[in-house]
PDB file of C-alpha atoms in Angstrom:
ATOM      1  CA  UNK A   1      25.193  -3.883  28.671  1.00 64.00           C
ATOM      2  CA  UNK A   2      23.206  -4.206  25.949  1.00 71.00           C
ATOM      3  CA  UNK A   3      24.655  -4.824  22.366  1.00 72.00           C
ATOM      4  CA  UNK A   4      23.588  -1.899  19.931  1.00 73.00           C
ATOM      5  CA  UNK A   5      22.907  -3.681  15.978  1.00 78.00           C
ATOM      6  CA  UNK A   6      23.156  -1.384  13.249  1.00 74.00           C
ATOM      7  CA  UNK A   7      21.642  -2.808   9.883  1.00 78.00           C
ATOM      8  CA  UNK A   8      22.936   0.373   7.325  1.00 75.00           C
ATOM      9  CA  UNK A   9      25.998  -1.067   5.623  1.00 80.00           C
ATOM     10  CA  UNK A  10      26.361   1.441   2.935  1.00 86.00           C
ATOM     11  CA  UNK A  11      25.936   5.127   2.564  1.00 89.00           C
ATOM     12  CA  UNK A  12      25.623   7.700  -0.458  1.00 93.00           C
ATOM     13  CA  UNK A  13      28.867   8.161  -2.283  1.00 96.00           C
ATOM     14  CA  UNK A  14      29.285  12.513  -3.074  1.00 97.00           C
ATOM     15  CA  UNK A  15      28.363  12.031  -6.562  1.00 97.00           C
ATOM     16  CA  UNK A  16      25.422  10.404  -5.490  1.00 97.00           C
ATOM     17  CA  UNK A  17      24.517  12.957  -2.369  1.00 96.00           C
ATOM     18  CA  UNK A  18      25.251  16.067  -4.394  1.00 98.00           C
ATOM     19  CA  UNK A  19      23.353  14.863  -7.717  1.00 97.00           C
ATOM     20  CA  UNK A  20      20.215  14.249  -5.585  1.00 96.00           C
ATOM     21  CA  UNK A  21      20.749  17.055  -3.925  1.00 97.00           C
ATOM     22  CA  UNK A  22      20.543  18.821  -7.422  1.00 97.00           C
ATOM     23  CA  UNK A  23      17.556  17.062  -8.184  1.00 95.00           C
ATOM     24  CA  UNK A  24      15.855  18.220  -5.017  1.00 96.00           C
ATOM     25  CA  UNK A  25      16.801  21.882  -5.921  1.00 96.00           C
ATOM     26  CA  UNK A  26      15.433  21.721  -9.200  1.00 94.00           C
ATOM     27  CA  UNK A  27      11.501  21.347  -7.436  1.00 93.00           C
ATOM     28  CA  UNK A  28      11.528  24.870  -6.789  1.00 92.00           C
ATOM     29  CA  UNK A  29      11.644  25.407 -10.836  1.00 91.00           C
ATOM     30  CA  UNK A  30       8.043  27.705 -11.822  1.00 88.00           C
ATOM     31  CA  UNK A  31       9.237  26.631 -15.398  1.00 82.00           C
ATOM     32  CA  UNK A  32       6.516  23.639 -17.249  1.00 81.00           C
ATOM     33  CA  UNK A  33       9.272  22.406 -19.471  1.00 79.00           C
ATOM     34  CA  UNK A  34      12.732  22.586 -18.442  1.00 81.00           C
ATOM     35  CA  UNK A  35      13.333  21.832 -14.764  1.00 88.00           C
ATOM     36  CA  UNK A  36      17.032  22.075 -13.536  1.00 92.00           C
ATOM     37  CA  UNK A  37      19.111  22.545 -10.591  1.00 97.00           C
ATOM     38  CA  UNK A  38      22.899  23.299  -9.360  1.00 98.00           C
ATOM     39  CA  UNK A  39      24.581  22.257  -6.652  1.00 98.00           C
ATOM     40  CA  UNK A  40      28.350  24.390  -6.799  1.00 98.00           C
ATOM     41  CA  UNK A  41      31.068  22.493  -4.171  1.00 98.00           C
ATOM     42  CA  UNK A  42      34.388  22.994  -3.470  1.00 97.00           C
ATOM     43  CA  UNK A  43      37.416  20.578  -3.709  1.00 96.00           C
ATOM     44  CA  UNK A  44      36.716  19.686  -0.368  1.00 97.00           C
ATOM     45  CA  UNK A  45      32.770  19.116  -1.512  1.00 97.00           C
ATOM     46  CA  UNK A  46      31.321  22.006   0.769  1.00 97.00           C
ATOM     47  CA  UNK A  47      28.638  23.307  -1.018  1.00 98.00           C
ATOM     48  CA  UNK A  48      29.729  27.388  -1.988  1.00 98.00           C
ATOM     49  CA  UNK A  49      26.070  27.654  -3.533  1.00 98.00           C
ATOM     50  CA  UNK A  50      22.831  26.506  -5.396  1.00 98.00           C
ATOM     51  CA  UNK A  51      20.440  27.109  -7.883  1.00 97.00           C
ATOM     52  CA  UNK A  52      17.518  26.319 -10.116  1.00 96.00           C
ATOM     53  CA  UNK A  53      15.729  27.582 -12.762  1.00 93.00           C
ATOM     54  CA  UNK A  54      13.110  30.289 -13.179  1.00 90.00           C
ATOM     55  CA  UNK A  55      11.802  33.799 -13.609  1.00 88.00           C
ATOM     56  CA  UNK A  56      13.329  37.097 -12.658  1.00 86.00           C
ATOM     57  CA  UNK A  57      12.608  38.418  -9.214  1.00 86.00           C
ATOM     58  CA  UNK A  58       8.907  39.497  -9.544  1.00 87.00           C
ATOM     59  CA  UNK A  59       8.389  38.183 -13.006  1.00 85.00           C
ATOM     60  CA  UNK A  60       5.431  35.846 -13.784  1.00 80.00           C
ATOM     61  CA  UNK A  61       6.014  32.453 -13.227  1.00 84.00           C
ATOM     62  CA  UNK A  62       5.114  30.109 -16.304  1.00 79.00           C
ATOM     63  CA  UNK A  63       3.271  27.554 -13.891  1.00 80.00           C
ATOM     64  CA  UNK A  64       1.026  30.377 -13.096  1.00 81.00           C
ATOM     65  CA  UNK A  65       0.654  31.968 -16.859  1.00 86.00           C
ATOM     66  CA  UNK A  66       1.885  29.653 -18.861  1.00 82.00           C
ATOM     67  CA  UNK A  67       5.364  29.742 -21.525  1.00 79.00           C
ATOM     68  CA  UNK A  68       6.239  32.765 -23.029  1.00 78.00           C
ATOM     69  CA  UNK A  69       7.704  30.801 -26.050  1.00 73.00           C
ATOM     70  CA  UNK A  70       4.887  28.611 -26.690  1.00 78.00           C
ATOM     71  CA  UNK A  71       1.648  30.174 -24.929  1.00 83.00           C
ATOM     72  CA  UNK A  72       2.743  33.811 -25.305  1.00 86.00           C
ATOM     73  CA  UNK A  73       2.629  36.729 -23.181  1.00 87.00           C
ATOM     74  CA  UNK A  74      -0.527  36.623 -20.750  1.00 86.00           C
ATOM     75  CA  UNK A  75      -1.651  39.975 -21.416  1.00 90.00           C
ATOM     76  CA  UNK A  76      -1.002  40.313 -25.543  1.00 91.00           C
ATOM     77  CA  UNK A  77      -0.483  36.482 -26.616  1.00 87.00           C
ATOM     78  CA  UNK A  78       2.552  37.206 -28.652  1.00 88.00           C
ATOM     79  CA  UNK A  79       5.479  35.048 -28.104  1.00 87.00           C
ATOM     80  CA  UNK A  80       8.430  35.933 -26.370  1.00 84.00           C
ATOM     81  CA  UNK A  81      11.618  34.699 -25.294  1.00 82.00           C
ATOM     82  CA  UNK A  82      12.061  32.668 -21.769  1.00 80.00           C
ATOM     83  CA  UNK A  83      11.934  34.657 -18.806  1.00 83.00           C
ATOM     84  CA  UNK A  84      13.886  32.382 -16.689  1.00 85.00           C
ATOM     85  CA  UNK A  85      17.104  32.843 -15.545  1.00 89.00           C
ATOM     86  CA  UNK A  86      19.263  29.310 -15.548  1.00 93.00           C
ATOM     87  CA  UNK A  87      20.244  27.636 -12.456  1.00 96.00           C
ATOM     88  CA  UNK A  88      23.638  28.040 -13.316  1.00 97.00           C
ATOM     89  CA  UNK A  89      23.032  31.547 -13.643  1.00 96.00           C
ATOM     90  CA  UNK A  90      20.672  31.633 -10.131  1.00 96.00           C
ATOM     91  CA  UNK A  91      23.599  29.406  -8.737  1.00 97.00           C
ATOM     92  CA  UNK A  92      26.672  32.136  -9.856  1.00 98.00           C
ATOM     93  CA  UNK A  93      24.672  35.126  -8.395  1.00 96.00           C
ATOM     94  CA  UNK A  94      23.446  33.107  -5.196  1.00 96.00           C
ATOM     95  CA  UNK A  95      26.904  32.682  -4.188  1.00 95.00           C
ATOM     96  CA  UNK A  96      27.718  36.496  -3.538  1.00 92.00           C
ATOM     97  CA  UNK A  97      31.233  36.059  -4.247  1.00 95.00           C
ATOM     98  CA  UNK A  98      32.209  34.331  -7.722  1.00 95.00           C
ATOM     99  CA  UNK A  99      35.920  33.836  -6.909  1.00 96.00           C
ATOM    100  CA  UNK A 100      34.644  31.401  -4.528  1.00 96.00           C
ATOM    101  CA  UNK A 101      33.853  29.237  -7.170  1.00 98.00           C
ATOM    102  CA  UNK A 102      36.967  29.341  -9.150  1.00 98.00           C
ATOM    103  CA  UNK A 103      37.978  25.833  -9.125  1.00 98.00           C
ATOM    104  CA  UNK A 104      34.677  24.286  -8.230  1.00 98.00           C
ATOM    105  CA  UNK A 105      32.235  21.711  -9.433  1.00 98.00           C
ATOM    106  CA  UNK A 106      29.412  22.253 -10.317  1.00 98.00           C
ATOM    107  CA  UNK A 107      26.221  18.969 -10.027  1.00 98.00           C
ATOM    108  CA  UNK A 108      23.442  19.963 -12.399  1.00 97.00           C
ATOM    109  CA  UNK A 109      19.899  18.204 -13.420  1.00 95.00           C
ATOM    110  CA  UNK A 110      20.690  19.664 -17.225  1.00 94.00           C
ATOM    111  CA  UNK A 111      23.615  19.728 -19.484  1.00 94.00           C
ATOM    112  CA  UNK A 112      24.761  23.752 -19.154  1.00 95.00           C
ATOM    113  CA  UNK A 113      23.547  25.799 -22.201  1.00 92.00           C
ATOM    114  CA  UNK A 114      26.105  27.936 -24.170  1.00 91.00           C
ATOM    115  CA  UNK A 115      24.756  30.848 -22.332  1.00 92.00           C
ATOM    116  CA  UNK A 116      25.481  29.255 -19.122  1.00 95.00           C
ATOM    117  CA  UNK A 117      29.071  27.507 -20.060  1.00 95.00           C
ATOM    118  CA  UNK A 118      30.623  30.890 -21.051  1.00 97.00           C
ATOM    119  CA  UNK A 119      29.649  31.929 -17.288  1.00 97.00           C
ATOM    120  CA  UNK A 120      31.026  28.964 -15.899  1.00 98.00           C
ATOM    121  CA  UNK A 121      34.214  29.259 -17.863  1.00 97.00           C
ATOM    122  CA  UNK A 122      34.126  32.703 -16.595  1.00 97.00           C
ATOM    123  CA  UNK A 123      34.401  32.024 -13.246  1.00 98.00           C
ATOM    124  CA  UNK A 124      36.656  29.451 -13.518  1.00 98.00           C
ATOM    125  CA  UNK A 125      34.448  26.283 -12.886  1.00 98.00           C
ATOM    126  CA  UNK A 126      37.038  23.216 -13.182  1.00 98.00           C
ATOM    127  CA  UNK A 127      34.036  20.290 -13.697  1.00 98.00           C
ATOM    128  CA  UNK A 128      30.757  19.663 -14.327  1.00 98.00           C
ATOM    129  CA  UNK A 129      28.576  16.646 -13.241  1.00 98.00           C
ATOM    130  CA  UNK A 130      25.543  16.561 -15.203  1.00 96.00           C
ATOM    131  CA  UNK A 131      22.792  14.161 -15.398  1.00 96.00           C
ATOM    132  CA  UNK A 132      20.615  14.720 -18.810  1.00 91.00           C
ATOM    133  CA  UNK A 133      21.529  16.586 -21.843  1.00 81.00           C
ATOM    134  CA  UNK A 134      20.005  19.856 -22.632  1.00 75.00           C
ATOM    135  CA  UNK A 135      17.866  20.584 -25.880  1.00 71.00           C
ATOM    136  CA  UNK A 136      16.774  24.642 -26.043  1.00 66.00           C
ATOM    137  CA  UNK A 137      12.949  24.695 -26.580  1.00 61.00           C
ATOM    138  CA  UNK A 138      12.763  27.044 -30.305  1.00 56.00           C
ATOM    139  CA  UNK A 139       9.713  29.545 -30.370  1.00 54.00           C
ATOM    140  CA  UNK A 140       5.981  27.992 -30.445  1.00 55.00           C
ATOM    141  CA  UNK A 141       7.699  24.914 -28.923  1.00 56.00           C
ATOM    142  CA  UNK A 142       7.480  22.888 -31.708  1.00 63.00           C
ATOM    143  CA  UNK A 143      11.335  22.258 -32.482  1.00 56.00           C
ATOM    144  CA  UNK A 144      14.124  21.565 -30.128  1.00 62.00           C
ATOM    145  CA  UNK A 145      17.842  22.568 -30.515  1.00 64.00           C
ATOM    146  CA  UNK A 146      21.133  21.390 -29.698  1.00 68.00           C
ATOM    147  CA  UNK A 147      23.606  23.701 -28.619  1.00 71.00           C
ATOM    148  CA  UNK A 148      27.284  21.864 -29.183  1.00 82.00           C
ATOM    149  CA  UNK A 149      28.709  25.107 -28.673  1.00 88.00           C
ATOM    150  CA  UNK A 150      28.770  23.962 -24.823  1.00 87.00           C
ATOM    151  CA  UNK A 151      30.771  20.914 -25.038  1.00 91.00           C
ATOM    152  CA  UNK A 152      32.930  22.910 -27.389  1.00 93.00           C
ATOM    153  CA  UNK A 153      33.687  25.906 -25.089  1.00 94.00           C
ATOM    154  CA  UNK A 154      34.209  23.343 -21.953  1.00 94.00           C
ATOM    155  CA  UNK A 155      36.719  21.433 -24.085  1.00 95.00           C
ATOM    156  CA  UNK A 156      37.944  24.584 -25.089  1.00 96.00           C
ATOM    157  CA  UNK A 157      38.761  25.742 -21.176  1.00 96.00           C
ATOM    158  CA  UNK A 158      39.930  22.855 -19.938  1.00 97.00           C
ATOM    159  CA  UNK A 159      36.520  22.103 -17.953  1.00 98.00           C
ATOM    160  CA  UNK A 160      36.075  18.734 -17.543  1.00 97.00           C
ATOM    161  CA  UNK A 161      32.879  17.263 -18.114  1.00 97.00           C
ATOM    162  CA  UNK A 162      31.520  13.979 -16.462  1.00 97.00           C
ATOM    163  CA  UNK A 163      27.829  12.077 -17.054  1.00 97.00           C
ATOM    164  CA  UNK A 164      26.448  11.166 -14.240  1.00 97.00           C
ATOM    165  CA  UNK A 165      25.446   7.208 -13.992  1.00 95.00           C
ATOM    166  CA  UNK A 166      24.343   6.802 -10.330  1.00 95.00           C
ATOM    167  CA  UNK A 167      20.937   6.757  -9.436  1.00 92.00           C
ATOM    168  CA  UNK A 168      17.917   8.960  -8.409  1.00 92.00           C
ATOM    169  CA  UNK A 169      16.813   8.396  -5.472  1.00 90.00           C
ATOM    170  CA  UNK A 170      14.559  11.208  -4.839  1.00 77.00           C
ATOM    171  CA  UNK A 171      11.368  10.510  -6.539  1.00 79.00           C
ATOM    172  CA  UNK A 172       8.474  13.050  -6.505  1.00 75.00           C
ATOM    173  CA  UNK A 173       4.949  13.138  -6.790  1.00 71.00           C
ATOM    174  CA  UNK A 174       3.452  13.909 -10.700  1.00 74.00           C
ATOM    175  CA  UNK A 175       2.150  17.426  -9.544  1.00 74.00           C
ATOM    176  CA  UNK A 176       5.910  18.276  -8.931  1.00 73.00           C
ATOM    177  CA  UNK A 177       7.401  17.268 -12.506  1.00 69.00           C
ATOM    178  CA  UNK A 178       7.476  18.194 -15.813  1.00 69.00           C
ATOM    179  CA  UNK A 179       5.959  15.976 -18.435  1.00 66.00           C
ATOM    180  CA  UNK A 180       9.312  14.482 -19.320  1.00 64.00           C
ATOM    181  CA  UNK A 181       9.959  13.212 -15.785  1.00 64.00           C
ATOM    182  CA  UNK A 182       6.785  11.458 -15.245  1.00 57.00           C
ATOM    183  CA  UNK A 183       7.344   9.832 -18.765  1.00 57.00           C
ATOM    184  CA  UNK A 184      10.992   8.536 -17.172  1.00 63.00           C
ATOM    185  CA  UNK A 185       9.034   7.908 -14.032  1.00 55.00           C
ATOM    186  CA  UNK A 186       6.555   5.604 -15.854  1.00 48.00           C
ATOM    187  CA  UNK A 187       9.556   3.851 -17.267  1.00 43.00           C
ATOM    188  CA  UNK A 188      11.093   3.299 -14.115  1.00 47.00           C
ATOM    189  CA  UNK A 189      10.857   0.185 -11.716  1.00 35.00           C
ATOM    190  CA  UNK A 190       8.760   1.193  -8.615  1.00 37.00           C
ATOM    191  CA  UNK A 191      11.149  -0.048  -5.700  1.00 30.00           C
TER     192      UNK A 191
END
């Protein structure tokens, strides 16, 4: 009989799996600046639903037409406010039924928005994994903002709020990122 070797000796721990998983989600984005996904599990980490960022059903995609903050409406030029809808957001209506995430975790690419947290303290989300902060892009894209309302409102509720440290393993080609990750690409050690 012959003796069967196997050389893996580790495997991905959950926060690991589900943050890449996150990451992977967040390549479906359409936005140029802001690229984001969410990955919702259960206690028993069974993934209830996901999510990413990006425009209404049928709206123009900013890849295609560019910002409406900072290059303006396609047709007019005049600057408007986002047309995406968060991944948390995408993630919550993806799911069909939000008592199924009462209790849940959520894994996202981005630090929640106050928009976003008062959701997810509305339907009862008990943690959140997160892997960069999040700084709201003002109108003509020249300033970014803060929004410590979050953190405040998770404290607040009880929602307990975890950095993740683990690594990224998925790593993309440029055309798929945003200029911020292929300036923390560049950065990186190629392995």
């Amino acid at each position: 009989m012959k003796k069967l070797t196997n050389p893996k000796t580790l495997r991905l721990s959950w926060d690991e799996t589900l943050m890449n998983l996150s990451v992977m989600v967040s390549k479906r984005t359409a936005c140029k600046f802001h690229e984001t996904g969410a990955v919702f599990v259960d206690k028993n980490k069974r993934i209830i639903s996901m999510g990413y960022n990006g425009p209404t059903s049928g709206d123009y995609h900013c890849i295609d037409v560019g910002c409406a903050k900072i290059d303006g409406d396609p047709k007019t030029g005049k600057l408007k406010r986002c047309r995406g809808a968060h991944a948390e957001i995408n993630g919550i209506i993806n799911c069909q039924d939000t008592k199924r995430l009462r209790g849940a975790t959520l894994y996202s690419v981005l630090f929640p928005c106050y928009d976003c947290m008062k959701a997810l303290s509305n339907v009862g989300i008990a943690e959140i994994v997160y892997h960069k902060g999040y700084e709201r892009i003002k109108t003509g894209g020249e300033q970014f903002e803060e929004e410590d309302e979050s953190t405040e409102l998770a404290q607040k509720r009880n929602i307990l709020i975890r950095k993740y440290e683990g690594k990224i393993f998925c790593n993309f080609p440029d055309e798929f990122n945003t200029p911020q990750d292929n300036q923390e690409n560049n950065n990186k050690c190629k392995c």
